[in-house]
mmCIF file of C-alpha atoms in Angstrom:
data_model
loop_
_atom_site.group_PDB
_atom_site.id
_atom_site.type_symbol
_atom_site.label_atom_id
_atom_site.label_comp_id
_atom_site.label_asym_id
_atom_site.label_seq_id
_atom_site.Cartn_x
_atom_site.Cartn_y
_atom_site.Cartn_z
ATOM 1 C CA UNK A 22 -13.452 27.965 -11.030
ATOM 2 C CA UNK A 23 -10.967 28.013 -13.956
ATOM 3 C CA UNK A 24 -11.601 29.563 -17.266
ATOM 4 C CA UNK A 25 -12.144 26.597 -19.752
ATOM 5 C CA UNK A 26 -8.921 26.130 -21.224
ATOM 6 C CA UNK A 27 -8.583 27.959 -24.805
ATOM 7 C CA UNK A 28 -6.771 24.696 -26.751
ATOM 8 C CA UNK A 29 -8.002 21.522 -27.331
ATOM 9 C CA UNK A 30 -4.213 20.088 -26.723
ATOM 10 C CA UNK A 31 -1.184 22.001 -25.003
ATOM 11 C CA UNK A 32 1.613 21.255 -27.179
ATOM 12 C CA UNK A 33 4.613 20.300 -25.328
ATOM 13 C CA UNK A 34 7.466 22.014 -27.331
ATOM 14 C CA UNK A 35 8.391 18.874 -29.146
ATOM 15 C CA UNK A 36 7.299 18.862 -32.609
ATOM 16 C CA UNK A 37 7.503 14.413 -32.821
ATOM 17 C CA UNK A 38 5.591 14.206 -29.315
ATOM 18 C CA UNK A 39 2.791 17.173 -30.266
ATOM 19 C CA UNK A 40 2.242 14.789 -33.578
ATOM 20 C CA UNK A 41 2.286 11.731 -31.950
ATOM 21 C CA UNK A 42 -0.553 13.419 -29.000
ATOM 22 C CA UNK A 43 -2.450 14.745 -31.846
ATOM 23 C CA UNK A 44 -1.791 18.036 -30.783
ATOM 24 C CA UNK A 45 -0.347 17.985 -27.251
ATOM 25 C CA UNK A 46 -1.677 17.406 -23.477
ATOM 26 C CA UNK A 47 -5.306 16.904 -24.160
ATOM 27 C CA UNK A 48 -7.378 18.987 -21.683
ATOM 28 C CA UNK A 49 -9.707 17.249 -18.892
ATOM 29 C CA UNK A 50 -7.340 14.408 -19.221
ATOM 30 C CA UNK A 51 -4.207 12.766 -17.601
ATOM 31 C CA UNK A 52 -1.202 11.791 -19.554
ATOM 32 C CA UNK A 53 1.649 10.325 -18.290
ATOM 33 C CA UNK A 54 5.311 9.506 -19.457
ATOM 34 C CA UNK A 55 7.209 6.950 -18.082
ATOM 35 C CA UNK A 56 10.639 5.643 -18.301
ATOM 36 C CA UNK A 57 13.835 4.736 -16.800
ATOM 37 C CA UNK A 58 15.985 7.847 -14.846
ATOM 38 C CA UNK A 59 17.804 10.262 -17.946
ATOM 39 C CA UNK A 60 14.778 9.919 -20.672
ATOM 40 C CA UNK A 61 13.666 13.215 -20.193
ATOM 41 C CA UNK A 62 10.464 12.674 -18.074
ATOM 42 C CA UNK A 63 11.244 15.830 -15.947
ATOM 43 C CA UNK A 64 12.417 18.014 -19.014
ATOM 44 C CA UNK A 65 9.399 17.717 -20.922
ATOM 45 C CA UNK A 66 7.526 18.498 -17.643
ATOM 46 C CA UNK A 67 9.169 21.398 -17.681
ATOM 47 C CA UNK A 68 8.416 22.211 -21.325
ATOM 48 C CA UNK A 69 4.877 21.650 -21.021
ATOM 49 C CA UNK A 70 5.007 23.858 -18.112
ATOM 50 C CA UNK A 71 6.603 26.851 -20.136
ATOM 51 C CA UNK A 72 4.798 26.156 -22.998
ATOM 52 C CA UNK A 73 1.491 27.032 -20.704
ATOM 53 C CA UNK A 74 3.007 29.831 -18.903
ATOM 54 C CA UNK A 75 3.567 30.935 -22.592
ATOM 55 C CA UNK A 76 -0.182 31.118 -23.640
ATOM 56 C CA UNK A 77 -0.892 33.074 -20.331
ATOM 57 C CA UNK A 78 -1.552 30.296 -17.969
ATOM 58 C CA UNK A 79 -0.414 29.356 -14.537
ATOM 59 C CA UNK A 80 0.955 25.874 -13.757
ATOM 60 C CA UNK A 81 0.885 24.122 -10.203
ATOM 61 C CA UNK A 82 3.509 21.638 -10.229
ATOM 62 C CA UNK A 83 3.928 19.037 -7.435
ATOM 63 C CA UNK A 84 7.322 17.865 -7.117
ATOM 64 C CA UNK A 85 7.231 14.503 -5.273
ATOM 65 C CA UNK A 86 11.493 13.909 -6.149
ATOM 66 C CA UNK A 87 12.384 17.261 -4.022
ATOM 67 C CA UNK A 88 14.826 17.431 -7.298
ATOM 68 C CA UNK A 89 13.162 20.790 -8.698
ATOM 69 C CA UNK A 90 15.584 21.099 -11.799
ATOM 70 C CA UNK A 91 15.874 25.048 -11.172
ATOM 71 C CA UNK A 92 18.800 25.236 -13.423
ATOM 72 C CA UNK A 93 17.166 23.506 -15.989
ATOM 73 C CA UNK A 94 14.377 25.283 -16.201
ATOM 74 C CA UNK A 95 16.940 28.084 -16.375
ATOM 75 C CA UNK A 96 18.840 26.615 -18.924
ATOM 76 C CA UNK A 97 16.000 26.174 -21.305
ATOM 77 C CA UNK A 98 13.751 29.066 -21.250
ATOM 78 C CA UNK A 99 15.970 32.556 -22.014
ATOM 79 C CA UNK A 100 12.353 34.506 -20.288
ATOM 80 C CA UNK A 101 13.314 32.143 -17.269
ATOM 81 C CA UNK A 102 12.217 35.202 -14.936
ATOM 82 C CA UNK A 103 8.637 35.531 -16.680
ATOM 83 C CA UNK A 104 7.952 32.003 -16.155
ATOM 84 C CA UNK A 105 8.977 31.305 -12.914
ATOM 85 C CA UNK A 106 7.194 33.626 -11.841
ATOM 86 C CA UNK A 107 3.735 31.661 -13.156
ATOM 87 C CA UNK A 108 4.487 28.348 -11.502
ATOM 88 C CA UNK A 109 3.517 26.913 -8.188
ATOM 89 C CA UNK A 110 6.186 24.494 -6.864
ATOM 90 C CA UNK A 111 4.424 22.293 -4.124
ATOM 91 C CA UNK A 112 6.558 19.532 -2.090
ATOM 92 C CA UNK A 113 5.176 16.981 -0.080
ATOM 93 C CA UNK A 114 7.179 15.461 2.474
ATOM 94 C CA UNK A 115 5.575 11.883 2.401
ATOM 95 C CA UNK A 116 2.876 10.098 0.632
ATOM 96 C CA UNK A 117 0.596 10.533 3.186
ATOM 97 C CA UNK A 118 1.351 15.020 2.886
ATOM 98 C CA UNK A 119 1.058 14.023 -1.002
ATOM 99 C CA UNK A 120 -2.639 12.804 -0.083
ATOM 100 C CA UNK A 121 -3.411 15.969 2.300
ATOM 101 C CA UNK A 122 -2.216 18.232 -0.587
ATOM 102 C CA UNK A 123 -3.833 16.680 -3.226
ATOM 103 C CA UNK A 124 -7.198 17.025 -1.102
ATOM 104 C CA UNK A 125 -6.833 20.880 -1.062
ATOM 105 C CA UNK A 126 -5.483 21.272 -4.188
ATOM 106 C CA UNK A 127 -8.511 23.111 -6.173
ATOM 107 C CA UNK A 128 -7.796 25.834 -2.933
ATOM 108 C CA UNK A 129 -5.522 26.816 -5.186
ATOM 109 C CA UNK A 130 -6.390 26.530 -8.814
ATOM 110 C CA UNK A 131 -7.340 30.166 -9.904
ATOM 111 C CA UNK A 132 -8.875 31.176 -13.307
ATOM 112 C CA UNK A 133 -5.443 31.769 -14.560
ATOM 113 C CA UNK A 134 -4.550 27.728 -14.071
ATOM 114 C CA UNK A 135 -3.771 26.212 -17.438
ATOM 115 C CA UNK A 136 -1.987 22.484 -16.376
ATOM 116 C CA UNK A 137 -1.578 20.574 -13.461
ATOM 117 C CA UNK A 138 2.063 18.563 -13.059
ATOM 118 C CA UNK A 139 2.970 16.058 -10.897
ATOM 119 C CA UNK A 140 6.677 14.850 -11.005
ATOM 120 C CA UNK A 141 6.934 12.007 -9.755
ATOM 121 C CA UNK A 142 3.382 11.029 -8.306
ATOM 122 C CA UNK A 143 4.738 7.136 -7.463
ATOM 123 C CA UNK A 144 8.865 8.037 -5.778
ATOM 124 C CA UNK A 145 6.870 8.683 -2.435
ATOM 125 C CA UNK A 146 4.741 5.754 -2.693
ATOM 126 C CA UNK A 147 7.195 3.834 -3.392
ATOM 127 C CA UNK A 148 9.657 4.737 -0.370
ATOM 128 C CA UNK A 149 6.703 4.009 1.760
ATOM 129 C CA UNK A 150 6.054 0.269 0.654
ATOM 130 C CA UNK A 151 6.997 -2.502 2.877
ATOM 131 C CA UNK A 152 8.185 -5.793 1.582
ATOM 132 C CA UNK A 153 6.760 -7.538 4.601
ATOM 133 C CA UNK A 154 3.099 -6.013 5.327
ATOM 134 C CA UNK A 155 0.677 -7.006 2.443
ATOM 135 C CA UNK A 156 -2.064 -5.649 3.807
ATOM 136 C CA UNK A 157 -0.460 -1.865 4.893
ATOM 137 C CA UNK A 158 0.751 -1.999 0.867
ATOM 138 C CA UNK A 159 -3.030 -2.697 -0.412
ATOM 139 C CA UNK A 160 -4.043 0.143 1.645
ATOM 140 C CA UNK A 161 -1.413 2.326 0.210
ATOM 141 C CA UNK A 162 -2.192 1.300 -3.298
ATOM 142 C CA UNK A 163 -5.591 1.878 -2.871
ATOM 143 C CA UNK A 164 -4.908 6.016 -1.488
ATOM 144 C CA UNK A 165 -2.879 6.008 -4.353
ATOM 145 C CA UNK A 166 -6.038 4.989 -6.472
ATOM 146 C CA UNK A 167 -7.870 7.601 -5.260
ATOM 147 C CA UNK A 168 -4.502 10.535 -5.567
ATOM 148 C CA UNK A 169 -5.201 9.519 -9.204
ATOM 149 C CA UNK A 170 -8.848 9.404 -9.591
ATOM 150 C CA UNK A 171 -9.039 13.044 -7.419
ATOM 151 C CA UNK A 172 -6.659 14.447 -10.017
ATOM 152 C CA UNK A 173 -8.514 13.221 -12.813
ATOM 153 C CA UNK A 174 -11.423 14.837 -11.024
ATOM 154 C CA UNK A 175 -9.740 18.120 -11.017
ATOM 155 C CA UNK A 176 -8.604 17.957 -15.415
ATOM 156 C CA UNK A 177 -12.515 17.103 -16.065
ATOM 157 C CA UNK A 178 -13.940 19.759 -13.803
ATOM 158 C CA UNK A 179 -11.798 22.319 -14.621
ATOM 159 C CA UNK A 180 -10.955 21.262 -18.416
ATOM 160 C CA UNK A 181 -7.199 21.246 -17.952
ATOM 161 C CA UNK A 182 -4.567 19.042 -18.632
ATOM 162 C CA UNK A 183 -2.624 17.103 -16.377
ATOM 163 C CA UNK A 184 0.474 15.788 -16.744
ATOM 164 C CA UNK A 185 1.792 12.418 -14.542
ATOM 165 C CA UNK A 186 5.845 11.095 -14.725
ATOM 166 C CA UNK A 187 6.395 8.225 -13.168
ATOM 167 C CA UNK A 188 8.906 5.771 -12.014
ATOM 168 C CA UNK A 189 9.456 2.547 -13.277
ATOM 169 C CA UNK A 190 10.790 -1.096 -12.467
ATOM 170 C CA UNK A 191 11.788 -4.109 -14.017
ATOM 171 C CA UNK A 192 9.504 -6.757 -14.848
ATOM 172 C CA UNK A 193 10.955 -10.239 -15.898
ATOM 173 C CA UNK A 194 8.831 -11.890 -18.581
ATOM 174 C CA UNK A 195 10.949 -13.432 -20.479
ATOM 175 C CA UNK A 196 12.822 -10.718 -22.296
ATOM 176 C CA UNK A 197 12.975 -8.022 -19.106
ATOM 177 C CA UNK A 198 10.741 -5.383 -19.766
ATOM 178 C CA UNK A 199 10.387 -1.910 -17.602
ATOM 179 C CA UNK A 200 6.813 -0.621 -16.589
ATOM 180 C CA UNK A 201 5.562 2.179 -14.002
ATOM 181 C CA UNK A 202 5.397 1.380 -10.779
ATOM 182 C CA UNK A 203 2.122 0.990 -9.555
ATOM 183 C CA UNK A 204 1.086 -0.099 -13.330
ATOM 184 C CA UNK A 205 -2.759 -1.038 -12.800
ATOM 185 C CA UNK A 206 -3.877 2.422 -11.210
ATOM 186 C CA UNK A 207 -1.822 4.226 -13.960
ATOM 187 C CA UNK A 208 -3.471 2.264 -16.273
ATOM 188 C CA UNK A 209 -6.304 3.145 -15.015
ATOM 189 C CA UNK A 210 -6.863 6.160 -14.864
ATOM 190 C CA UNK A 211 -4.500 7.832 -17.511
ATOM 191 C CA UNK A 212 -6.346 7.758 -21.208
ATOM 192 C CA UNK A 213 -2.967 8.720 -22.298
ATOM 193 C CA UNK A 214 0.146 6.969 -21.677
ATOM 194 C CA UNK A 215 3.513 7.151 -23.293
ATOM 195 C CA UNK A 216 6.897 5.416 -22.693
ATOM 196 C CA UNK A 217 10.248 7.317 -22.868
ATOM 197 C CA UNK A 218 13.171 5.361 -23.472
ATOM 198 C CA UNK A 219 16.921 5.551 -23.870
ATOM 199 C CA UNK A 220 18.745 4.541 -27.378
ATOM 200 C CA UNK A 221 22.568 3.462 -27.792
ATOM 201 C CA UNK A 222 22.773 7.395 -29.025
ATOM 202 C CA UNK A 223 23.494 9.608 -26.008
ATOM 203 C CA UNK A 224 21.201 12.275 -26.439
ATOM 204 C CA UNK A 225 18.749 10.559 -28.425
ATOM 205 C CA UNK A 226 15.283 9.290 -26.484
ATOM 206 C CA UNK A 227 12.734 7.424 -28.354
ATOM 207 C CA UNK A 228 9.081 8.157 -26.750
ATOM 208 C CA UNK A 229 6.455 5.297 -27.077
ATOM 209 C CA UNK A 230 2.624 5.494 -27.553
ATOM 210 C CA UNK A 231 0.765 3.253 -25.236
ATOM 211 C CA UNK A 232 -2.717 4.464 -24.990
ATOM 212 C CA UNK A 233 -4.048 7.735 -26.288
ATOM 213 C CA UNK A 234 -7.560 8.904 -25.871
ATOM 214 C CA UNK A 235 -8.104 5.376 -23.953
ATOM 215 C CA UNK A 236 -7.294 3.277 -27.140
ATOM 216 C CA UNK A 237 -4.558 0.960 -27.070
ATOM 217 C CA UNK A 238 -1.708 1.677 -29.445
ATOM 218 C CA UNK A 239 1.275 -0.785 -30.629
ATOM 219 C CA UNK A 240 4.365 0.299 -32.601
ATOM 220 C CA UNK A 241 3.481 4.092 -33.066
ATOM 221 C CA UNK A 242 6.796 6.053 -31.892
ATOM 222 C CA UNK A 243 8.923 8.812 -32.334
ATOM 223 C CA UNK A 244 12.631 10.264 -31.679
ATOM 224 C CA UNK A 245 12.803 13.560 -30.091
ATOM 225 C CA UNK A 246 16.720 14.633 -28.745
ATOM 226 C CA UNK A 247 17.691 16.004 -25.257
ATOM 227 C CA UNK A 248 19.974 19.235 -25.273
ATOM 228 C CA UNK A 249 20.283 22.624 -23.757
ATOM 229 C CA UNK A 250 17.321 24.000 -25.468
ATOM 230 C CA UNK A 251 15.335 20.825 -24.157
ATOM 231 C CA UNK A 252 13.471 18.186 -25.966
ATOM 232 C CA UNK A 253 13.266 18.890 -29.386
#
């Protein structure tokens, strides 16, 4: 068993998202940011992860891309050394190793883990679809049902965070809209939901709140910017 976690919220680094959270990450809870590719899903996963690794926690961070940003994390932490040290990189293969290594993941949470990551829990599931079986895609939305309702096992039994990024596709609606892929189960079982999206300013992002604590939120947003020290 982990220690109960010692915050209420993890902040995240970013002053505008921490506000707009009401505090950070809430604990025994998934949260997830999604957004088209460059809107700084994968940075802030790696803030969230220093910023635990930072109040003496260990992260285990599942990296369903294969694109660990090792420079990055390099690039935005100067104790880079320190911190690497205190996170657990796990990459499955395919969807169906992502379901094996989900199922044996509290093997290794340890009284020293302070946040779960997974980046991206839906690239995986998505490669695996098939435009032309119906039935094989219902069964592979439905694994990734329970993926999502095994790590939301894990943040209530162990009172930790965990953090979800996920892809997204277009959606035509009249005015085209983006939304994650795999919507209904993120929806589902994420009381916290935020959408990260790009501006006509090149290193400005504007991040989105959805749904936070399972309430439904319109129009409540903020601007954080990307650079070398992250998002800030």
């Amino acid at each position: 068993m982990t220690e109960k976690f010692k915050l209420k919220n993890l902040p995240t680094g970013c002053i505008c998202l921490d506000r707009l959270l009401h505090g950070g990450l809430p604990s025994s809870q998934l949260t997830v940011f999604y957004g088209e590719a460059a809107t700084g899903k994968t940075t802030l996963a790696l803030q969230c992860s220093i910023s635990c690794v930072r109040f003496g926690f260990n992260v285990i961070y599942l990296d369903g891309d294969h694109t660990f940003p090792i420079e990055r994390l390099k690039q935005i932490t100067p104790d880079f050394d320190v911190v690497a040290q205190s996170i657990g990189i796990f990459t499955p293969k395919n969807f169906f190793e992502q379901t094996l290594l989900l199922e044996k993941l509290e093997l290794y949470l340890t009284r020293k883990t302070g946040l779960i990551v997974f980046d991206t829990i839906n690239n995986l599931y998505r490669l695996t679809l098939k435009d032309s079986d119906p039935e094989f895609n219902f069964l592979l939305n439905k694994e990734l049902n329970r993926q999502l309702a095994y790590l939301s096992y894990l943040a209530k039994t162990f009172n930790i965070p965990v953090l979800i990024t996920s892809q997204v596709h277009a959606v035509l609606q009249g005015n085209q809209k983006v939304e994650p892929v795999a919507t209904r189960a993120l929806n589902f079982w994420s009381p916290n939901i935020i959408h990260l999206t790009l501006t006509p300013k090149p290193s400005l992002r504007k991040a989105i709140l959805e749904k936070l604590n399972g309430r439904n939120f319109s129009n409540v947003f903020c601007h954080f910017k990307l650079s070398d020290r992250g998002a800030e």
